[in-house]
Amino acid sequence: MLNLTINGIQVTAPEGSTIMEAAKQNHIQIPSLCYLENVHSVGSCRICVVEIDGAKTLQASCITKAREGMIVHTNNERVQKARKVLYELLLSDHNQDCLNCNRNTSCELQALGRQIGVEESRFEGKQVSHPVDVSVSLTRDMSKCILCRRCVTVCNEIQGTGILNPQNRGFDTVIGPGMDLPIGSVNCAFCGQCTVVCPVGALKETASIQNVWKALNDPDKRVVVQVAPAIRVAIGEEFGLPPGTRCTGKLANALSMLGFDDIFDTNWAADLTILEEGSELMNRLNIALYEKKVTALPMITSCSPGWIKYIEHSYPNLLPHLSTCKSPHMMLGAVVKSYYAEKISIDPENIYVVSVMPCTAKKFEIARPEMMNKNLPNVDAVLTCRELGDMIKQAGIDFVNLPDREFDAPLGFSTGAADIFGLTGGVMEAALRTVYELITGRELPFANLHVTPIVGLDSIKEAAVKIEQPLEAYRHLDGVEVKIAVTSGLSGAKKLMEQVKDGVSPYHFIEVMGCPGGCITGGGQPRSQDPQVREKRMKNLYSEDESKVIRKSHENPSILSFYKEYLGGFPADNHLAHELLHTHYVQRGEFNQFIEESFVLESPQDIKRQSTQRVKETGAAQKSATSPKREELKPLNMLNLESENKHLKNKLSDAMETIDILKIVISDYSKQK
Amino acid sequence: MYAYTNSSTEDKSKYNSIANLIDLHKGREGSLIQVLHGAQKIYGYLPLDLQEFIADKMEVPLSKVSGVVSFYSFFSVKPRGQHIIRVCMGTACYVRGGKEIVEHLLDTLGVELGGTTADGKFTFEVARCIGSCGLAPAIMIDDVVYKQMTPAKVNTLLAKF
């Protein structure tokens, strides 16, 4: 333990802690802005400066280690003054359009100003004039960026994708993809982790709220809504409930009050996914182990659209390893516009499907041309959890005190296996519960059905499940040890994919979720100040699973009757099942060299215009359009003539000068004579 | 795979030299600047396609490559002229009339700062102190320093190229 003095109080702190941590443990909160516990501490904003006796300058407390005998002042006059100046400088080039900003009152910059008591702004700096960059999924408004670099850390170090990095220098610095390329035209996975950590309104999801209100207000539209498993343990935080609070019933009620016609559950389709993906896995194992033929193993899950976009860019040759299953909400959308439309005799053209997702990449997923059936998109709009929170607030619904409501039949019933789709390891566990039982006729041999080695928040987890005494039909799988791996976050995925690429992957089945922790902390989830938020949401989603009577997807009666009624029974290996529930992937390449598909949208502010032509040209054109050009360029030959003229004139005047001098010399000489 | 595969043999040989350069430097801490420096020498400038090529070979994100390219004024993403004019805007040159030289060149060449004339002859840049304060105001064309410039002298000088 270290002994130090903070603000005149003798305190102790563990060896190795920073001044900020030492202060926090002793009930002193040092104001900070760019610092983000466990994620980002580089001291770039300097707001957390403190005075240390003996040190010449103020030190950033988030990166300065506490030392024995240190005397620290966190709030004396010098520190207070410095903090205010730093804050005012941050504001000096910030677009202070606060009343029209969607982070108004949830902005960390605002909150900080309030905390340190800033009441004036004395400086005015150059404003960034970059156009707002809108893609199908993410929107970047660099005029609001304060260069804290949290997004840079998340994008480079946590996700390992490196889409966002500082460009240019000084006042011209912007955080973004290189060469002014719009984010919709590069290899961004749209995971949205940057939007979760952005303290201001610079990075956010591209809003879909207005489209959804419009559909809800259209009397000719049947508006169907579905919610992802991870939403139910996070939406409460938008209304001040503790992180992880289970709000399933309130959520369904609020959706009904918003005016949605059918309140369905993506969980239903998660159960469906397990049956489809499970049979696909058994099929591939069969081909590899029984027929001894070549097939793409390990098979990799395909529920996370950010992960899908990542692999399409970074490992285009590994696409056959992906399960062909659509992600659950796309399956549900497809089922609504076919099976359900027929059931209620409504033209699918008049159905508008809204998915409430913990994810920004889902906004990209619904824009994929592969996600259409009969020329209709499977899903029409995706709202993030944050956007749904906004809508509920806009509608004046008292969410916290709402009574519970059930989801609607027939696409609202789900098993516990579906709930855990929302967290890392969940899809794998759900699949194992079903696959093991289908092969052996016995329940998965783990306590409480939880595959403990793959529970938790480690980046890469692995396990092996041995198949013993299988049913007659699966006799060839007797004794086979199915090796599995689970990862969440794209840097973990990268490690596993390198193994697959090199042909040394020992696994049969890999679950990948694009965001660290899985959907519970997806890019569309509420921004939380609680460093334990992952653990809390995870714990509650597991209890949601445990609270269900049926906890295995293949026992969901609603799914089984869907197979029977519509697909001719399970397993359904027919055209309709393929069309509705399966998809294919496209090779994109790191620099989109394999496909010219752009996800850039025109900014609603009409600031910039994007042509649909090749994205690289777009980037270049944009660059030249923004750089001011001289009104008229003089023709080249005129330039040359002018310069030749000037040159000759100079020569002439030099010669005249010489003549004058010579004249003087001559006259002097002749006088002498 | 990249744009260079469709381009001229000359371009291909330049890309090959750059690939060799990368093999020499790859994996060494801080070698990106060396590679970019060399690549600009070989190719003349650093367009998007070349930056992608370098990002791919060096196994660093494109945004990092372009971050370095856009940070240092020495790197250019646009084609550069046969000759590079750099007007010194260090303190001594500035007070002795460097600014007038810049304005004169903007007019005469008809380009923006950093721009290249339509005939591809000159690229016009300003430099911080080039260490020739005794010769202020000084300009550099390629590697040669020209002293005590006036607009008239600049004209005379440019006419020689």
CSV table of N, CA and C in Angstrom, one decimal, chain A residues 209-307:
chain,number,residue,atom,x,y,z
A,209,ILE,N,-35.9,6.8,-36.4
A,209,ILE,CA,-37.1,7.0,-35.6
A,209,ILE,C,-38.2,7.7,-36.5
A,210,GLN,N,-37.8,8.6,-37.3
A,210,GLN,CA,-38.8,9.3,-38.1
A,210,GLN,C,-39.5,8.3,-39.1
A,211,ASN,N,-38.8,7.4,-39.7
A,211,ASN,CA,-39.4,6.4,-40.6
A,211,ASN,C,-40.4,5.6,-39.8
A,212,VAL,N,-40.0,5.2,-38.6
A,212,VAL,CA,-40.9,4.3,-37.8
A,212,VAL,C,-42.2,5.1,-37.4
A,213,TRP,N,-42.0,6.3,-37.0
A,213,TRP,CA,-43.2,7.1,-36.6
A,213,TRP,C,-44.1,7.2,-37.8
A,214,LYS,N,-43.5,7.4,-39.0
A,214,LYS,CA,-44.3,7.6,-40.2
A,214,LYS,C,-45.1,6.4,-40.5
A,215,ALA,N,-44.4,5.2,-40.3
A,215,ALA,CA,-45.2,3.9,-40.6
A,215,ALA,C,-46.3,3.8,-39.6
A,216,LEU,N,-46.0,4.1,-38.3
A,216,LEU,CA,-47.0,3.9,-37.3
A,216,LEU,C,-48.2,4.8,-37.5
A,217,ASN,N,-48.0,6.0,-38.1
A,217,ASN,CA,-49.1,6.9,-38.4
A,217,ASN,C,-49.8,6.6,-39.7
A,218,ASP,N,-49.3,5.6,-40.4
A,218,ASP,CA,-49.9,5.3,-41.7
A,218,ASP,C,-51.0,4.3,-41.5
A,219,PRO,N,-52.3,4.6,-41.7
A,219,PRO,CA,-53.4,3.7,-41.4
A,219,PRO,C,-53.3,2.5,-42.3
A,220,ASP,N,-52.7,2.5,-43.5
A,220,ASP,CA,-52.6,1.4,-44.4
A,220,ASP,C,-51.6,0.4,-44.0
A,221,LYS,N,-50.7,0.7,-43.1
A,221,LYS,CA,-49.6,-0.2,-42.8
A,221,LYS,C,-49.9,-1.0,-41.6
A,222,ARG,N,-49.6,-2.3,-41.7
A,222,ARG,CA,-49.6,-3.2,-40.5
A,222,ARG,C,-48.2,-3.1,-40.0
A,223,VAL,N,-47.9,-2.5,-38.8
A,223,VAL,CA,-46.6,-2.3,-38.3
A,223,VAL,C,-46.2,-3.4,-37.3
A,224,VAL,N,-45.3,-4.3,-37.6
A,224,VAL,CA,-44.9,-5.4,-36.8
A,224,VAL,C,-43.6,-5.0,-36.1
A,225,VAL,N,-43.5,-5.3,-34.8
A,225,VAL,CA,-42.2,-5.0,-34.1
A,225,VAL,C,-41.7,-6.3,-33.5
A,226,GLN,N,-40.4,-6.4,-33.4
A,226,GLN,CA,-39.7,-7.5,-32.7
A,226,GLN,C,-38.6,-7.0,-31.9
A,227,VAL,N,-38.3,-7.6,-30.8
A,227,VAL,CA,-37.2,-7.1,-30.0
A,227,VAL,C,-36.1,-8.2,-29.8
A,228,ALA,N,-34.9,-7.8,-29.8
A,228,ALA,CA,-33.8,-8.8,-29.6
A,228,ALA,C,-33.7,-9.1,-28.2
A,229,PRO,N,-33.1,-10.3,-27.9
A,229,PRO,CA,-33.0,-10.8,-26.5
A,229,PRO,C,-32.3,-9.7,-25.6
A,230,ALA,N,-31.2,-9.1,-26.1
A,230,ALA,CA,-30.4,-8.3,-25.2
A,230,ALA,C,-31.1,-6.9,-24.8
A,231,ILE,N,-32.2,-6.6,-25.5
A,231,ILE,CA,-32.9,-5.3,-25.2
A,231,ILE,C,-33.5,-5.4,-23.9
A,232,ARG,N,-34.1,-6.6,-23.5
A,232,ARG,CA,-34.9,-6.7,-22.3
A,232,ARG,C,-34.1,-6.4,-21.0
A,233,VAL,N,-32.8,-6.6,-21.1
A,233,VAL,CA,-32.0,-6.4,-19.9
A,233,VAL,C,-31.2,-5.0,-20.0
A,234,ALA,N,-31.6,-4.2,-21.0
A,234,ALA,CA,-30.8,-2.9,-21.1
A,234,ALA,C,-31.7,-1.7,-21.2
A,235,ILE,N,-32.9,-1.9,-21.8
A,235,ILE,CA,-33.8,-0.7,-22.0
A,235,ILE,C,-34.1,0.0,-20.8
A,236,GLY,N,-34.2,-0.7,-19.6
A,236,GLY,CA,-34.5,0.0,-18.4
A,236,GLY,C,-33.5,1.1,-18.0
A,237,GLU,N,-32.2,1.0,-18.5
A,237,GLU,CA,-31.2,2.0,-18.2
A,237,GLU,C,-31.5,3.3,-18.8
A,238,GLU,N,-32.3,3.3,-19.9
A,238,GLU,CA,-32.7,4.5,-20.5
A,238,GLU,C,-33.6,5.3,-19.6
A,239,PHE,N,-34.2,4.6,-18.7
A,239,PHE,CA,-35.2,5.3,-17.8
A,239,PHE,C,-34.7,5.3,-16.4
A,240,GLY,N,-33.4,5.2,-16.2
A,240,GLY,CA,-32.8,5.3,-14.8
A,240,GLY,C,-32.9,4.1,-14.0
A,241,LEU,N,-33.3,2.9,-14.5
A,241,LEU,CA,-33.3,1.7,-13.8
A,241,LEU,C,-31.9,1.1,-13.7
A,242,PRO,N,-31.5,0.4,-12.7
A,242,PRO,CA,-30.1,-0.1,-12.5
A,242,PRO,C,-29.8,-1.0,-13.7
A,243,PRO,N,-28.5,-1.0,-14.1
A,243,PRO,CA,-28.0,-1.8,-15.2
A,243,PRO,C,-28.4,-3.2,-15.1
A,244,GLY,N,-28.9,-3.8,-16.2
A,244,GLY,CA,-29.3,-5.2,-16.2
A,244,GLY,C,-30.7,-5.5,-15.8
A,245,THR,N,-31.5,-4.5,-15.3
A,245,THR,CA,-32.9,-4.8,-14.9
A,245,THR,C,-33.7,-5.5,-16.0
A,246,ARG,N,-34.3,-6.6,-15.6
A,246,ARG,CA,-35.1,-7.3,-16.6
A,246,ARG,C,-36.5,-6.6,-16.8
A,247,CYS,N,-36.7,-6.2,-18.0
A,247,CYS,CA,-37.9,-5.3,-18.3
A,247,CYS,C,-38.8,-6.0,-19.4
A,248,THR,N,-38.7,-7.3,-19.6
A,248,THR,CA,-39.4,-7.9,-20.7
A,248,THR,C,-40.9,-7.5,-20.8
A,249,GLY,N,-41.6,-7.6,-19.7
A,249,GLY,CA,-43.0,-7.3,-19.7
A,249,GLY,C,-43.3,-5.8,-20.0
A,250,LYS,N,-42.6,-5.0,-19.4
A,250,LYS,CA,-42.7,-3.5,-19.6
A,250,LYS,C,-42.4,-3.2,-21.0
A,251,LEU,N,-41.4,-3.8,-21.6
A,251,LEU,CA,-41.0,-3.5,-22.9
A,251,LEU,C,-42.1,-3.9,-23.9
A,252,ALA,N,-42.7,-5.1,-23.7
A,252,ALA,CA,-43.8,-5.5,-24.6
A,252,ALA,C,-45.0,-4.5,-24.5
A,253,ASN,N,-45.2,-4.1,-23.3
A,253,ASN,CA,-46.3,-3.1,-23.0
A,253,ASN,C,-46.1,-1.8,-23.7
A,254,ALA,N,-44.9,-1.3,-23.5
A,254,ALA,CA,-44.5,0.0,-24.1
A,254,ALA,C,-44.6,0.0,-25.6
A,255,LEU,N,-44.2,-1.1,-26.3
A,255,LEU,CA,-44.3,-1.2,-27.7
A,255,LEU,C,-45.8,-1.2,-28.2
A,256,SER,N,-46.6,-1.9,-27.4
A,256,SER,CA,-48.0,-1.9,-27.7
A,256,SER,C,-48.6,-0.5,-27.6
A,257,MET,N,-48.2,0.3,-26.5
A,257,MET,CA,-48.7,1.6,-26.3
A,257,MET,C,-48.2,2.6,-27.4
A,258,LEU,N,-47.0,2.3,-28.0
A,258,LEU,CA,-46.5,3.1,-29.1
A,258,LEU,C,-47.3,2.9,-30.4
A,259,GLY,N,-48.1,1.9,-30.4
A,259,GLY,CA,-49.0,1.7,-31.5
A,259,GLY,C,-48.6,0.6,-32.5
A,260,PHE,N,-47.7,-0.2,-32.2
A,260,PHE,CA,-47.3,-1.3,-33.0
A,260,PHE,C,-48.5,-2.3,-33.0
A,261,ASP,N,-48.7,-2.9,-34.2
A,261,ASP,CA,-49.9,-3.8,-34.3
A,261,ASP,C,-49.6,-5.2,-33.8
A,262,ASP,N,-48.4,-5.7,-34.0
A,262,ASP,CA,-48.0,-7.0,-33.5
A,262,ASP,C,-46.7,-6.9,-32.7
A,263,ILE,N,-46.7,-7.4,-31.5
A,263,ILE,CA,-45.5,-7.3,-30.7
A,263,ILE,C,-44.9,-8.7,-30.7
A,264,PHE,N,-43.9,-8.9,-31.6
A,264,PHE,CA,-43.3,-10.2,-31.7
A,264,PHE,C,-41.9,-10.2,-31.0
A,265,ASP,N,-41.4,-11.4,-30.8
A,265,ASP,CA,-40.1,-11.5,-30.1
A,265,ASP,C,-39.0,-12.2,-31.0
A,266,THR,N,-37.9,-11.5,-31.2
A,266,THR,CA,-36.8,-12.0,-32.0
A,266,THR,C,-36.4,-13.4,-31.4
A,267,ASN,N,-36.6,-13.5,-30.1
A,267,ASN,CA,-36.4,-14.8,-29.5
A,267,ASN,C,-37.0,-16.0,-30.2
A,268,TRP,N,-38.2,-15.8,-30.7
A,268,TRP,CA,-38.9,-16.9,-31.4
A,268,TRP,C,-38.0,-17.3,-32.5
A,269,ALA,N,-37.5,-16.4,-33.3
A,269,ALA,CA,-36.6,-16.7,-34.4
A,269,ALA,C,-35.3,-17.2,-34.0
A,270,ALA,N,-34.9,-16.9,-32.7
A,270,ALA,CA,-33.6,-17.4,-32.2
A,270,ALA,C,-33.7,-18.9,-32.1
A,271,ASP,N,-34.9,-19.3,-31.5
A,271,ASP,CA,-35.1,-20.8,-31.4
A,271,ASP,C,-35.1,-21.4,-32.8
A,272,LEU,N,-35.7,-20.7,-33.8
A,272,LEU,CA,-35.8,-21.2,-35.1
A,272,LEU,C,-34.3,-21.3,-35.7
A,273,THR,N,-33.5,-20.3,-35.4
A,273,THR,CA,-32.1,-20.3,-35.9
A,273,THR,C,-31.4,-21.5,-35.3
A,274,ILE,N,-31.6,-21.9,-34.1
A,274,ILE,CA,-30.9,-23.0,-33.5
A,274,ILE,C,-31.3,-24.3,-34.2
A,275,LEU,N,-32.5,-24.4,-34.6
A,275,LEU,CA,-32.9,-25.7,-35.3
A,275,LEU,C,-32.3,-25.7,-36.7
A,276,GLU,N,-32.3,-24.6,-37.3
A,276,GLU,CA,-31.7,-24.5,-38.7
A,276,GLU,C,-30.1,-24.7,-38.6
A,277,GLU,N,-29.5,-23.9,-37.7
A,277,GLU,CA,-28.1,-24.0,-37.6
A,277,GLU,C,-27.6,-25.3,-37.0
A,278,GLY,N,-28.4,-25.8,-36.1
A,278,GLY,CA,-28.1,-27.1,-35.5
A,278,GLY,C,-28.1,-28.2,-36.6
A,279,SER,N,-29.1,-28.2,-37.4
A,279,SER,CA,-29.1,-29.3,-38.4
A,279,SER,C,-28.0,-29.1,-39.5
A,280,GLU,N,-27.7,-27.8,-39.7
A,280,GLU,CA,-26.6,-27.5,-40.6
A,280,GLU,C,-25.3,-28.1,-40.1
A,281,LEU,N,-25.1,-27.9,-38.8
A,281,LEU,CA,-23.9,-28.4,-38.1
A,281,LEU,C,-23.8,-29.9,-38.2
A,282,MET,N,-25.0,-30.6,-37.9
A,282,MET,CA,-25.0,-32.0,-37.9
A,282,MET,C,-24.7,-32.5,-39.3
A,283,ASN,N,-25.2,-31.8,-40.3
A,283,ASN,CA,-25.0,-32.1,-41.6
A,283,ASN,C,-23.5,-32.1,-42.0
A,284,ARG,N,-22.9,-31.0,-41.6
A,284,ARG,CA,-21.4,-30.8,-42.0
A,284,ARG,C,-20.6,-31.8,-41.2
A,285,LEU,N,-21.0,-32.1,-40.0
A,285,LEU,CA,-20.2,-33.1,-39.2
A,285,LEU,C,-20.3,-34.5,-39.9
A,286,ASN,N,-21.6,-34.7,-40.3
A,286,ASN,CA,-21.8,-36.0,-41.0
A,286,ASN,C,-21.0,-36.1,-42.3
A,287,ILE,N,-20.9,-35.1,-43.1
A,287,ILE,CA,-20.1,-35.1,-44.3
A,287,ILE,C,-18.7,-35.3,-44.0
A,288,ALA,N,-18.2,-34.6,-43.0
A,288,ALA,CA,-16.7,-34.7,-42.7
A,288,ALA,C,-16.4,-36.0,-42.0
A,289,LEU,N,-17.2,-36.4,-41.0
A,289,LEU,CA,-16.8,-37.6,-40.2
A,289,LEU,C,-17.3,-38.9,-40.7
A,290,TYR,N,-18.4,-38.9,-41.4
A,290,TYR,CA,-19.0,-40.2,-41.8
A,290,TYR,C,-18.7,-40.4,-43.3
A,291,GLU,N,-19.1,-39.4,-44.1
A,291,GLU,CA,-18.9,-39.6,-45.6
A,291,GLU,C,-17.4,-39.3,-45.9
A,292,LYS,N,-16.7,-38.8,-45.0
A,292,LYS,CA,-15.2,-38.5,-45.2
A,292,LYS,C,-15.0,-37.6,-46.4
A,293,LYS,N,-15.9,-36.7,-46.6
A,293,LYS,CA,-15.7,-35.7,-47.7
A,293,LYS,C,-15.3,-34.4,-47.1
A,294,VAL,N,-14.9,-33.5,-48.1
A,294,VAL,CA,-14.4,-32.2,-47.6
A,294,VAL,C,-15.7,-31.3,-47.4
A,295,THR,N,-15.7,-30.6,-46.3
A,295,THR,CA,-16.7,-29.6,-46.1
A,295,THR,C,-16.1,-28.5,-45.2
A,296,ALA,N,-16.7,-27.4,-45.2
A,296,ALA,CA,-16.1,-26.3,-44.5
A,296,ALA,C,-16.3,-26.4,-43.0
A,297,LEU,N,-15.3,-26.9,-42.3
A,297,LEU,CA,-15.3,-27.0,-40.8
A,297,LEU,C,-14.1,-26.2,-40.4
A,298,PRO,N,-14.1,-25.5,-39.3
A,298,PRO,CA,-15.2,-25.3,-38.4
A,298,PRO,C,-16.3,-24.5,-39.1
A,299,MET,N,-17.5,-24.8,-38.6
A,299,MET,CA,-18.6,-23.9,-39.0
A,299,MET,C,-18.7,-22.7,-38.1
A,300,ILE,N,-19.0,-21.6,-38.6
A,300,ILE,CA,-19.0,-20.4,-37.8
A,300,ILE,C,-20.4,-19.7,-37.8
A,301,THR,N,-20.8,-19.2,-36.6
A,301,THR,CA,-22.1,-18.6,-36.5
A,301,THR,C,-22.3,-17.4,-37.4
A,302,SER,N,-23.5,-17.0,-37.7
A,302,SER,CA,-23.7,-15.9,-38.6
A,302,SER,C,-24.8,-14.9,-38.1
A,303,CYS,N,-24.9,-14.9,-36.8
A,303,CYS,CA,-26.0,-14.0,-36.2
A,303,CYS,C,-25.6,-12.5,-36.1
A,304,SER,N,-24.3,-12.3,-36.2
A,304,SER,CA,-23.9,-10.9,-35.9
A,304,SER,C,-23.4,-10.2,-37.2
A,305,PRO,N,-24.2,-9.3,-37.7
A,305,PRO,CA,-24.0,-8.7,-39.0
A,305,PRO,C,-22.7,-7.9,-39.0
A,306,GLY,N,-22.2,-7.4,-37.9
A,306,GLY,CA,-20.9,-6.7,-37.9
A,306,GLY,C,-19.8,-7.6,-38.1
A,307,TRP,N,-19.9,-8.8,-37.5
A,307,TRP,CA,-18.9,-9.9,-37.7
A,307,TRP,C,-19.0,-10.3,-39.2
